[in-house]
Amino acid sequence: MHPAHFTAENPSTAPVEPDSVVGGRPSSPTRSTDNAPRTYDVIIAGCGPTGAMLAAELRLHDVRVLVVEKETEPPSAVRIVGLHIRSLELMAMRGLLERILPHGRRRPASAYFAAIPKPAPTGLDPRYAYLLGIPQPVIERLLEVHAVELGAQVRRGRAVAAVEQDGDWVTVELADGERLRSRFLVGCDGGRSTVRKLLGVGFPGEPARTESLMGEMAVGVPPEEIAVRVAEIRETHQRFWLRPAGVGVYSVLVPAAGVSDRAEPPTLDDFKRQLRAVAGTDFGVHSPRWLSRFGDAMRLADSYRVGRVLLAGDAAHIHPPIGGQGLNLGVQDAVNLGWKLAAQVRGWAPEALLDTYQAERRPVAEDVLDNTRAQAQLLSTEPGAQAVRRLLIELMDFDEVNLHLLQKITAIGIRYDFGDGPDLLGRRLPDIDVKHGHLYGLLHRGRGLLLDRTERLTVGGWSDRVDHLADSTAALDAPGVLLRPDGHVAWIGDDQRDLDHHLTRWFGRPVH
Ligand SMILES: Cc1cc2nc3c(=O)[nH]c(=O)nc-3n(C[C@H](O)[C@H](O)[C@H](O)COP(=O)(O)OP(=O)(O)OC[C@H]3O[C@@H](n4cnc5c(N)ncnc54)[C@H](O)[C@@H]3O)c2cc1C
């Protein structure tokens, strides 16, 4: 385990040249001699949404980050994904939501569970109660720009090929033979993760039994004709739809010819062939917006951490995109891990803080895999599954059931186990009103926050890590709460000694 101090050798304290990037110390590497490998605090493999978000979170704490990305260019034409409520809230917490919104399309937060046509439950905060459809390359690009603005370095066309670690360092060898060193390595390199394989971490679960093609394209047949044919086919085919997705554009889902090991997107001809096989016509599809392929494999990494190497996002968990949860889960992994890894690198992490990453996030992924399995069953055309679906449709008329399922899919129902305490302990705090604005506006810097309605508490020797808002008007049903940088409630109360104990638990020893 990394000792909680800085040494001359530790790059965290090594002087660096000023740079033009915004946001604290830039991520320049250090090199003690010409032949020595460049060293960083953290290397991230993969600049997908998880890797980019993690890089930005680490930069908020001045951690020197290098992201190595296998592809030379950012992806151009891949799928539209949906950002759910918790991810939208996280974006607001980091001041990113306003930047992202103009690039997406808001859809109502209805029909979110197994496409059951129910409206969203009542009582949600309208500022976040929608699904934001956004092209994945766009959200990836926005997150990468954010990370770079904060000082992260991204090197494209560089793939991690080998990893070694000892007690203090990880040595990363890239495919071109260059060697780099860092305190930690995080594999955010997707479902076929090289880092996970190099670590020998098991990835048990269910292999893909089926594969589907999904995309958006124009059609050459009148809408009425499509509607009739689609209704007939859906009687017997679970994995099929052809439905409007904007002016002149249809969303298409059709079974693939078989299960392949190909990572590349399918072609329009693949879609035409499969549409003809299933529907007897290809509906004259043309001018695709994006085309994608996915299988129904479900897998969860046995471990999220081996020594100084961690896994996040699809590298740690895969499942089919029913309910659109994968990217959301990865971004949320990144926000959970970022401040903990930063604390470790900066030297103030309490014992075992980093281990709470797996303890908290692996059960969340387990739950997502499980609800995805349940949704897959509910989408089946088998009579038994259809009967269960009808029953659930009835149950969802109860607002509590409807809310419970929405909380699952959108990740706003997560409660981490922080021990005994009021129901709010371990949950995320909504974006409540505080004096001069909203809570999330106070969390842009990724620090802890004491929200203090008593106006007599203090963060004392933790003020370098934790902010303090004394506000007797805050719309909060508790005298005081301590928020972690990921917005989860780590303490509730009004007793300073108890607060100090919890500050130590989450933020390490105070500075005197
Ligand atoms: C059809 C479809 C629809 C989907 N819809 C949704 C949705 O609506 N909502 C949602 O939340 N999710 C959705 N998903 C899932 C989502 O796309 C993934 O969960 C998400 O991309 C995972 O992000 P990631 O950063 O963890 O991994 P990835 O996006 O896979 O990124 C990994 C990155 O690592 C790079 N890399 C790989 N190997 C190396 C290496 N050795 N060295 C360096 N770099 C490497 C890759 O090039 C890539 O850029 C959908 C998926 C599919 C297939």
Coordinates of C-alpha atoms and ligand atoms in Angstrom, one line a residue:
M1 CA 0.0 0.0 0.0
H2 CA 1.2 3.5 -0.9
P3 CA 2.5 5.2 2.3
A4 CA 0.7 8.4 3.2
H5 CA 3.7 10.7 2.7
F6 CA 5.5 12.5 -0.1
T7 CA 9.1 11.8 -1.0
A8 CA 11.6 13.4 -3.3
E9 CA 11.0 10.5 -5.7
N10 CA 7.3 10.9 -5.6
P11 CA 6.1 12.8 -8.7
S12 CA 3.3 14.3 -6.7
T13 CA 5.6 16.9 -5.4
A14 CA 8.2 17.1 -8.2
P15 CA 8.3 20.6 -9.7
V16 CA 6.9 21.0 -13.2
E17 CA 7.1 23.7 -15.8
P18 CA 4.0 26.0 -16.0
D19 CA 1.8 25.1 -18.9
S20 CA -1.0 26.8 -20.7
V21 CA -3.7 24.4 -19.6
V22 CA -6.4 25.5 -17.2
G23 CA -6.8 24.1 -13.7
G24 CA -3.9 23.7 -11.4
R25 CA -0.7 21.7 -12.0
P26 CA -0.7 20.2 -15.5
S27 CA 0.0 16.5 -16.0
S28 CA 3.6 16.8 -17.3
P29 CA 5.6 13.7 -16.7
T30 CA 8.8 13.6 -14.7
R31 CA 12.0 11.9 -15.9
S32 CA 15.1 11.6 -13.7
T33 CA 17.4 10.7 -16.6
D34 CA 17.1 10.7 -20.4
N35 CA 16.6 6.9 -20.5
A36 CA 14.3 6.6 -17.4
P37 CA 10.6 6.0 -18.2
R38 CA 8.3 9.0 -17.8
T39 CA 6.5 8.9 -14.5
Y40 CA 3.0 10.0 -13.6
D41 CA 0.7 9.7 -10.6
V42 CA -1.9 7.8 -12.5
I43 CA -2.1 6.3 -15.9
I44 CA -5.5 5.5 -17.4
A45 CA -5.8 3.0 -20.2
G46 CA -8.7 4.0 -22.5
C47 CA -10.2 7.4 -23.2
G48 CA -13.8 6.3 -23.5
P49 CA -16.4 8.0 -21.2
T50 CA -15.1 6.2 -18.1
G51 CA -11.4 7.0 -18.7
A52 CA -12.1 10.6 -19.6
M53 CA -14.4 11.2 -16.6
L54 CA -11.8 9.6 -14.2
A55 CA -9.0 11.8 -15.7
A56 CA -11.1 14.9 -15.0
E57 CA -11.9 13.8 -11.4
L58 CA -8.3 13.2 -10.7
R59 CA -7.2 16.5 -12.1
L60 CA -9.6 18.3 -9.7
H61 CA -7.2 17.1 -7.0
D62 CA -4.0 18.1 -8.9
V63 CA -3.1 14.5 -9.7
R64 CA -0.8 14.1 -12.6
V65 CA -2.7 11.9 -15.1
L66 CA -1.8 10.4 -18.5
V67 CA -4.6 8.8 -20.5
V68 CA -3.3 6.4 -23.2
E69 CA -5.9 5.6 -25.9
K70 CA -5.4 2.8 -28.4
E71 CA -7.3 4.6 -31.2
T72 CA -5.7 7.4 -33.1
E73 CA -8.9 9.3 -33.7
P74 CA -12.0 9.7 -31.5
P75 CA -14.9 7.5 -32.7
S76 CA -17.1 9.3 -35.2
A77 CA -20.3 7.4 -35.9
V78 CA -21.4 5.2 -33.1
R79 CA -24.7 5.0 -31.2
I80 CA -26.9 7.5 -29.4
V81 CA -26.8 6.7 -25.7
G82 CA -29.1 7.9 -22.9
L83 CA -27.8 9.7 -19.8
H84 CA -30.0 9.0 -16.8
I85 CA -30.9 11.2 -13.8
R86 CA -27.8 10.4 -11.6
S87 CA -25.4 11.0 -14.5
L88 CA -27.1 14.3 -15.3
E89 CA -26.8 15.3 -11.6
L90 CA -23.1 14.4 -11.6
M91 CA -22.6 16.5 -14.7
A92 CA -24.3 19.4 -12.8
M93 CA -22.1 18.7 -9.8
R94 CA -19.1 19.3 -11.9
G95 CA -20.5 22.3 -13.8
L96 CA -20.8 20.3 -17.1
L97 CA -24.5 19.9 -17.6
E98 CA -25.0 23.3 -19.3
R99 CA -22.3 22.4 -21.7
I100 CA -23.8 19.0 -22.5
L101 CA -27.5 19.8 -22.8
P102 CA -27.3 21.6 -26.2
H103 CA -25.8 18.5 -27.7
G104 CA -28.5 16.1 -26.6
R105 CA -32.2 15.6 -26.9
R106 CA -34.4 15.4 -23.8
R107 CA -36.8 12.5 -23.7
P108 CA -39.4 12.0 -20.9
A109 CA -38.2 9.6 -18.1
S110 CA -41.0 7.2 -19.1
A111 CA -41.0 3.6 -20.4
Y112 CA -37.5 3.3 -18.8
F113 CA -38.0 -0.2 -17.4
A114 CA -38.3 -3.0 -20.0
A115 CA -39.9 -0.4 -22.3
I116 CA -43.1 -0.7 -20.2
P117 CA -45.2 2.3 -21.2
K118 CA -45.6 4.1 -17.9
P119 CA -45.0 7.7 -17.2
A120 CA -42.3 8.8 -14.7
P121 CA -43.4 8.7 -11.1
T122 CA -44.3 12.0 -9.4
G123 CA -42.1 14.1 -7.2
L124 CA -38.9 14.0 -9.2
D125 CA -36.8 17.2 -9.5
P126 CA -37.8 18.5 -13.0
R127 CA -34.3 19.9 -13.5
Y128 CA -33.0 16.3 -13.9
A129 CA -36.1 14.2 -14.5
Y130 CA -35.5 13.2 -18.1
L131 CA -33.4 11.0 -20.3
L132 CA -30.8 12.9 -22.4
G133 CA -30.2 11.1 -25.7
I134 CA -26.8 12.1 -27.0
P135 CA -24.4 10.5 -29.5
Q136 CA -21.7 8.6 -27.6
P137 CA -18.8 10.3 -29.5
V138 CA -20.2 13.7 -28.5
I139 CA -20.4 12.9 -24.8
E140 CA -16.9 11.2 -25.0
R141 CA -15.5 14.3 -26.7
L142 CA -17.0 16.7 -24.2
L143 CA -15.6 14.7 -21.3
E144 CA -12.2 14.5 -22.9
V145 CA -12.1 18.2 -23.5
H146 CA -13.1 18.8 -19.9
A147 CA -10.3 16.5 -18.7
V148 CA -7.7 18.2 -20.9
E149 CA -8.9 21.7 -19.8
L150 CA -8.2 20.6 -16.3
G151 CA -4.7 19.5 -17.2
A152 CA -4.9 15.8 -18.1
Q153 CA -2.7 14.6 -20.9
V154 CA -4.2 12.3 -23.5
R155 CA -2.0 10.4 -25.9
R156 CA -3.8 8.7 -28.8
G157 CA -2.7 5.8 -30.9
R158 CA -1.0 4.3 -27.8
A159 CA -2.2 0.9 -26.5
V160 CA -1.3 -0.6 -23.2
A161 CA 0.4 -4.0 -23.9
A162 CA 2.0 -5.1 -20.7
V163 CA 1.9 -4.3 -17.0
E164 CA 4.2 -5.0 -14.1
Q165 CA 3.8 -3.8 -10.5
D166 CA 5.8 -3.8 -7.3
G167 CA 5.1 -2.2 -3.9
D168 CA 5.5 1.4 -5.1
W169 CA 5.2 1.5 -8.9
V170 CA 3.4 0.2 -11.9
T171 CA 5.4 -0.1 -15.1
V172 CA 3.3 0.1 -18.2
E173 CA 4.6 -1.0 -21.6
L174 CA 2.9 0.4 -24.6
A175 CA 2.4 -1.6 -27.9
D176 CA 5.3 0.5 -29.5
G177 CA 7.6 -0.6 -26.7
E178 CA 7.7 2.7 -24.7
R179 CA 7.8 2.1 -21.0
L180 CA 6.0 4.5 -18.5
R181 CA 5.7 4.4 -14.8
S182 CA 3.0 5.5 -12.4
R183 CA 1.8 5.1 -8.9
F184 CA -1.5 3.6 -10.1
L185 CA -2.9 2.3 -13.3
V186 CA -6.7 2.2 -14.0
G187 CA -8.0 0.0 -16.8
C188 CA -10.9 1.9 -18.4
D189 CA -10.2 0.0 -21.6
G190 CA -13.7 -1.5 -22.3
G191 CA -15.3 -4.9 -22.2
R192 CA -12.4 -6.7 -23.9
S193 CA -10.0 -5.0 -21.4
T194 CA -6.3 -5.7 -22.0
V195 CA -5.5 -4.6 -18.4
R196 CA -8.0 -7.0 -16.9
K197 CA -6.6 -9.8 -18.9
L198 CA -3.0 -8.9 -18.0
L199 CA -4.0 -8.9 -14.3
G200 CA -5.5 -12.3 -14.7
V201 CA -8.7 -11.1 -13.1
G202 CA -11.6 -13.5 -13.7
F203 CA -14.6 -12.2 -15.7
P204 CA -17.2 -14.8 -15.0
G205 CA -20.8 -14.6 -16.2
E206 CA -22.9 -15.6 -19.1
P207 CA -21.4 -15.7 -22.6
A208 CA -23.3 -14.1 -25.5
R209 CA -25.9 -16.4 -26.9
T210 CA -27.4 -13.9 -29.3
E211 CA -26.3 -10.8 -31.0
S212 CA -28.4 -7.8 -32.3
L213 CA -27.9 -5.1 -34.8
M214 CA -29.1 -1.6 -33.8
G215 CA -29.0 1.7 -35.6
E216 CA -30.8 4.7 -37.0
M217 CA -31.5 5.1 -40.7
A218 CA -34.0 6.4 -43.2
V219 CA -36.6 4.1 -44.8
G220 CA -38.1 3.9 -48.3
V221 CA -41.6 2.7 -47.3
P222 CA -44.6 4.6 -46.0
P223 CA -45.1 4.7 -42.2
E224 CA -48.5 2.9 -42.3
E225 CA -47.0 0.0 -44.2
I226 CA -44.1 -0.2 -41.7
A227 CA -46.5 -0.1 -38.7
V228 CA -48.6 -3.1 -39.9
R229 CA -45.6 -5.2 -40.8
V230 CA -43.8 -4.4 -37.5
A231 CA -46.8 -5.3 -35.4
E232 CA -47.0 -8.7 -37.1
I233 CA -43.4 -9.5 -36.6
R234 CA -43.3 -8.4 -32.9
E235 CA -45.9 -11.0 -32.1
T236 CA -43.1 -13.6 -32.4
H237 CA -39.8 -11.7 -32.4
Q238 CA -38.5 -10.2 -29.2
R239 CA -35.5 -8.5 -30.6
F240 CA -37.1 -6.6 -33.4
W241 CA -38.4 -3.1 -33.8
L242 CA -38.5 -0.4 -36.5
R243 CA -39.8 2.8 -34.9
P244 CA -39.7 6.6 -35.6
A245 CA -36.7 8.3 -34.1
G246 CA -36.9 11.8 -35.4
V247 CA -37.9 13.4 -38.7
G248 CA -37.5 10.8 -41.5
V249 CA -35.4 8.6 -39.3
Y250 CA -36.2 5.1 -37.8
S251 CA -34.5 3.3 -35.0
V252 CA -33.9 -0.3 -36.1
L253 CA -33.3 -3.4 -34.0
V254 CA -32.9 -6.8 -35.6
P255 CA -31.2 -10.1 -34.7
A256 CA -27.7 -10.5 -36.2
A257 CA -27.0 -13.6 -38.3
G258 CA -25.0 -15.2 -35.4
V259 CA -22.7 -14.4 -32.6
S260 CA -19.3 -13.1 -33.9
D261 CA -16.1 -12.0 -32.2
R262 CA -16.0 -8.8 -34.2
A263 CA -15.7 -5.5 -32.4
E264 CA -16.3 -3.4 -35.5
P265 CA -19.8 -1.9 -36.3
P266 CA -21.9 -3.7 -38.8
T267 CA -22.7 -2.4 -42.3
L268 CA -25.9 -1.2 -43.9
D269 CA -25.9 -4.4 -46.0
D270 CA -25.8 -6.5 -42.7
F271 CA -29.0 -4.7 -41.7
K272 CA -30.7 -5.2 -45.1
R273 CA -29.9 -8.9 -45.1
Q274 CA -31.2 -9.4 -41.6
L275 CA -34.3 -7.4 -42.2
R276 CA -35.1 -9.5 -45.2
A277 CA -34.5 -12.6 -43.2
V278 CA -36.9 -11.6 -40.4
A279 CA -39.5 -9.4 -42.1
G280 CA -39.2 -10.5 -45.8
T281 CA -38.4 -6.9 -46.8
D282 CA -35.6 -4.5 -46.0
F283 CA -38.0 -1.6 -45.8
G284 CA -35.8 0.2 -48.3
V285 CA -33.5 1.3 -45.5
H286 CA -30.7 3.8 -46.5
S287 CA -28.7 6.8 -45.2
P288 CA -27.7 5.3 -41.8
R289 CA -27.0 7.8 -38.9
W290 CA -25.2 5.2 -36.9
L291 CA -25.0 1.4 -36.9
S292 CA -24.0 -0.8 -33.9
R293 CA -23.8 -4.4 -32.8
F294 CA -24.2 -5.9 -29.3
G295 CA -24.4 -9.2 -27.7
D296 CA -26.2 -10.4 -24.6
A297 CA -23.2 -11.4 -22.6
M298 CA -23.2 -10.5 -18.9
R299 CA -20.0 -10.5 -17.0
L300 CA -18.6 -9.0 -13.8
A301 CA -15.0 -8.8 -12.8
D302 CA -14.0 -10.9 -9.8
S303 CA -12.0 -8.0 -8.4
Y304 CA -11.9 -4.3 -9.2
R305 CA -8.4 -3.9 -7.8
V306 CA -5.1 -5.9 -7.8
G307 CA -2.5 -3.9 -5.8
R308 CA -1.9 -0.7 -7.7
V309 CA -4.1 -1.5 -10.7
L310 CA -7.8 -0.9 -10.8
L311 CA -10.6 -1.5 -13.2
A312 CA -13.6 0.7 -14.0
G313 CA -16.4 0.9 -16.5
D314 CA -17.0 -1.8 -19.1
A315 CA -13.6 -3.2 -18.2
A316 CA -15.2 -4.3 -14.9
H317 CA -18.8 -5.2 -16.1
I318 CA -20.6 -5.8 -19.3
H319 CA -24.3 -6.4 -20.1
P320 CA -26.7 -5.8 -23.0
P321 CA -27.9 -2.2 -23.3
I322 CA -31.5 -2.8 -22.1
G323 CA -32.3 0.2 -20.0
G324 CA -29.2 2.1 -21.3
Q325 CA -27.1 1.8 -18.2
G326 CA -23.5 0.8 -19.2
L327 CA -22.1 4.3 -19.9
N328 CA -23.9 5.7 -16.9
L329 CA -22.5 3.0 -14.7
G330 CA -18.9 3.6 -15.9
V331 CA -19.1 7.4 -15.4
Q332 CA -20.4 6.8 -11.9
D333 CA -17.6 4.3 -11.2
A334 CA -15.2 7.1 -12.2
V335 CA -16.8 9.6 -9.8
N336 CA -16.7 7.1 -7.0
L337 CA -13.0 6.2 -7.6
G338 CA -11.6 9.6 -8.6
W339 CA -11.4 11.3 -5.2
K340 CA -10.3 8.1 -3.4
L341 CA -7.5 7.5 -5.8
A342 CA -6.5 11.2 -5.6
A343 CA -6.5 10.9 -1.7
Q344 CA -4.2 8.0 -2.0
V345 CA -1.8 9.8 -4.4
R346 CA -1.9 13.0 -2.4
G347 CA -1.1 11.2 0.8
W348 CA -4.2 11.9 2.9
A349 CA -6.3 8.8 2.3
P350 CA -7.4 7.0 5.4
E351 CA -6.5 3.3 5.7
A352 CA -8.7 1.2 3.3
L353 CA -10.4 4.2 1.6
L354 CA -9.4 2.9 -1.8
D355 CA -10.9 -0.5 -1.0
T356 CA -14.3 1.1 -0.5
Y357 CA -14.3 1.6 -4.3
Q358 CA -14.9 -2.1 -5.0
A359 CA -17.0 -2.6 -1.8
E360 CA -19.4 0.1 -3.0
R361 CA -19.3 -0.2 -6.8
R362 CA -19.2 -3.9 -7.4
P363 CA -22.7 -4.5 -5.8
V364 CA -24.1 -1.7 -7.8
A365 CA -22.9 -3.4 -11.0
E366 CA -24.3 -6.7 -9.8
D367 CA -27.6 -5.1 -9.4
V368 CA -27.5 -3.6 -12.9
L369 CA -26.7 -7.0 -14.3
D370 CA -29.6 -8.4 -12.4
N371 CA -32.1 -5.8 -13.5
T372 CA -30.9 -6.2 -17.1
R373 CA -31.6 -10.0 -16.9
A374 CA -35.1 -9.2 -15.5
Q375 CA -35.8 -6.7 -18.3
A376 CA -34.6 -9.2 -20.9
Q377 CA -37.1 -11.7 -19.5
L378 CA -39.9 -9.2 -19.5
L379 CA -39.2 -8.4 -23.2
S380 CA -39.6 -12.1 -24.2
T381 CA -42.5 -13.1 -26.3
E382 CA -43.0 -16.4 -24.4
P383 CA -46.5 -16.6 -22.8
G384 CA -45.2 -17.0 -19.3
A385 CA -42.9 -13.9 -19.6
Q386 CA -45.8 -11.9 -21.1
A387 CA -48.0 -12.8 -18.2
V388 CA -45.3 -11.6 -15.7
R389 CA -45.0 -8.4 -17.8
R390 CA -48.8 -7.8 -17.6
L391 CA -48.6 -8.3 -13.8
L392 CA -45.8 -5.8 -13.5
I393 CA -47.7 -3.3 -15.7
E394 CA -50.5 -3.5 -13.1
L395 CA -48.0 -3.2 -10.2
M396 CA -46.4 -0.1 -11.7
D397 CA -49.6 1.8 -11.2
F398 CA -48.5 2.0 -7.6
D399 CA -46.3 5.0 -7.5
E400 CA -43.9 3.4 -5.0
V401 CA -43.3 0.5 -7.4
N402 CA -42.9 2.8 -10.3
L403 CA -40.4 4.9 -8.3
H404 CA -38.4 1.9 -7.1
L405 CA -37.8 0.7 -10.6
L406 CA -36.9 4.2 -11.9
Q407 CA -34.5 4.6 -9.0
K408 CA -32.8 1.4 -10.0
I409 CA -32.4 2.3 -13.7
T410 CA -31.4 5.9 -13.0
A411 CA -29.1 5.1 -10.1
I412 CA -30.7 7.6 -7.8
G413 CA -31.7 4.9 -5.3
I414 CA -28.2 3.8 -4.5
R415 CA -27.5 3.6 -0.8
Y416 CA -23.9 2.6 0.1
D417 CA -23.4 0.8 3.4
F418 CA -21.8 3.3 5.8
G419 CA -23.2 1.6 8.9
D420 CA -26.3 2.2 11.0
G421 CA -28.0 5.5 10.7
P422 CA -30.9 7.5 9.2
D423 CA -32.1 6.4 5.8
L424 CA -30.3 9.4 4.1
L425 CA -26.9 8.1 5.3
G426 CA -25.1 6.6 2.3
R427 CA -27.5 8.0 -0.2
R428 CA -26.9 10.8 -2.7
L429 CA -28.2 14.2 -1.6
P430 CA -30.5 15.8 -4.2
D431 CA -29.7 19.2 -5.6
I432 CA -31.4 21.1 -2.7
D433 CA -31.8 24.9 -2.4
V434 CA -29.1 26.6 -0.3
K435 CA -28.5 30.2 0.2
H436 CA -27.4 31.9 -3.0
G437 CA -28.3 28.9 -5.2
H438 CA -28.3 25.1 -5.4
L439 CA -26.2 22.6 -3.7
Y440 CA -24.6 21.1 -6.8
G441 CA -23.2 24.5 -7.6
L442 CA -20.9 24.1 -4.6
L443 CA -19.5 20.7 -5.7
H444 CA -17.7 21.7 -8.9
R445 CA -14.3 21.4 -7.3
G446 CA -14.8 17.8 -6.2
R447 CA -14.2 18.4 -2.5
G448 CA -16.1 17.3 0.5
L449 CA -18.7 19.6 1.9
L450 CA -20.1 20.2 5.4
L451 CA -23.7 21.5 5.0
D452 CA -24.4 23.0 8.4
R453 CA -27.8 24.3 9.4
T454 CA -26.7 24.7 13.0
E455 CA -24.1 27.3 11.9
R456 CA -21.8 26.3 14.8
L457 CA -19.9 23.3 13.3
T458 CA -16.5 23.5 11.8
V459 CA -14.3 21.5 9.4
G460 CA -11.2 22.7 11.3
G461 CA -8.0 20.9 10.1
W462 CA -9.8 19.4 7.1
S463 CA -10.5 22.7 5.4
D464 CA -7.9 21.9 2.7
R465 CA -10.1 19.0 1.6
V466 CA -13.6 19.9 2.8
D467 CA -15.7 23.0 2.3
H468 CA -18.1 24.4 4.9
L469 CA -21.5 26.0 4.2
A470 CA -23.1 27.4 7.3
D471 CA -26.7 27.9 6.2
S472 CA -29.7 27.7 8.5
T473 CA -32.0 28.1 5.5
A474 CA -30.8 25.1 3.6
A475 CA -33.7 22.9 2.4
L476 CA -32.5 19.9 4.5
D477 CA -34.2 17.8 7.0
A478 CA -31.2 17.4 9.3
P479 CA -29.0 19.7 11.4
G480 CA -25.9 19.0 9.5
V481 CA -24.6 16.6 6.8
L482 CA -21.1 15.8 5.6
L483 CA -21.0 15.1 1.8
R484 CA -18.2 13.1 0.1
P485 CA -16.9 14.5 -3.2
D486 CA -19.3 12.1 -5.0
G487 CA -22.3 13.7 -3.3
H488 CA -23.1 10.8 -1.0
V489 CA -24.0 11.6 2.6
A490 CA -21.2 10.4 4.9
W491 CA -22.5 11.8 8.2
I492 CA -25.6 13.3 9.7
G493 CA -25.8 15.1 13.0
D494 CA -25.0 18.2 15.1
D495 CA -22.2 16.9 17.4
Q496 CA -18.7 18.3 16.6
R497 CA -16.8 15.3 18.1
D498 CA -18.9 12.9 16.1
L499 CA -18.3 15.0 13.0
D500 CA -14.5 15.0 13.6
H501 CA -14.6 11.3 13.9
H502 CA -16.3 11.0 10.5
L503 CA -14.1 13.6 8.9
T504 CA -11.2 11.4 9.9
R505 CA -12.9 8.3 8.6
W506 CA -13.4 9.7 5.1
F507 CA -10.8 12.5 4.8
G508 CA -7.9 11.3 6.9
R509 CA -6.0 13.1 9.6
P510 CA -6.5 16.8 10.0
V511 CA -3.7 19.3 9.3
H512 CA -2.7 21.1 12.4
Ligands
LIG1 C1 -26.1 -0.5 -29.0 C2 -25.7 0.0 -27.7 C3 -26.4 1.0 -27.0 C4 -26.0 1.5 -25.8 N1 -26.8 2.4 -25.2 C5 -26.4 2.9 -24.0 C6 -27.2 3.8 -23.3 O1 -28.2 4.3 -23.8 N2 -26.8 4.2 -22.1 C7 -25.7 3.8 -21.5 O2 -25.4 4.2 -20.4 N3 -24.9 2.9 -22.1 C8 -25.2 2.4 -23.3 N4 -24.4 1.5 -24.0 C9 -23.2 1.0 -23.3 C10 -22.0 2.0 -23.4 O3 -21.8 2.3 -24.8 C11 -20.8 1.4 -22.8 O4 -21.1 0.9 -21.5 C12 -19.7 2.5 -22.6 O5 -19.1 2.8 -23.9 C13 -18.6 2.0 -21.7 O6 -17.6 3.0 -21.5 P1 -16.1 2.7 -21.1 O7 -15.4 4.0 -21.2 O8 -16.1 1.9 -19.9 O9 -15.6 1.7 -22.3 P2 -15.4 2.0 -23.8 O10 -16.5 2.9 -24.3 O11 -15.4 0.6 -24.5 O12 -14.0 2.7 -24.0 C14 -12.8 2.0 -23.8 C15 -11.7 2.7 -24.5 O13 -10.5 2.0 -24.3 C16 -9.7 2.0 -25.5 N5 -8.8 0.8 -25.4 C17 -9.1 -0.5 -25.5 N6 -8.0 -1.2 -25.3 C18 -7.0 -0.4 -25.0 C19 -5.6 -0.6 -24.6 N7 -5.0 -1.8 -24.6 N8 -4.9 0.5 -24.4 C20 -5.5 1.8 -24.4 N9 -6.7 2.0 -24.8 C21 -7.5 0.9 -25.0 C22 -10.8 1.8 -26.6 O14 -10.3 2.2 -27.8 C23 -11.9 2.7 -26.0 O15 -11.7 4.1 -26.5 C24 -24.8 1.0 -25.2 C25 -24.0 0.0 -25.9 C26 -24.5 -0.5 -27.1 C27 -23.6 -1.5 -27.8

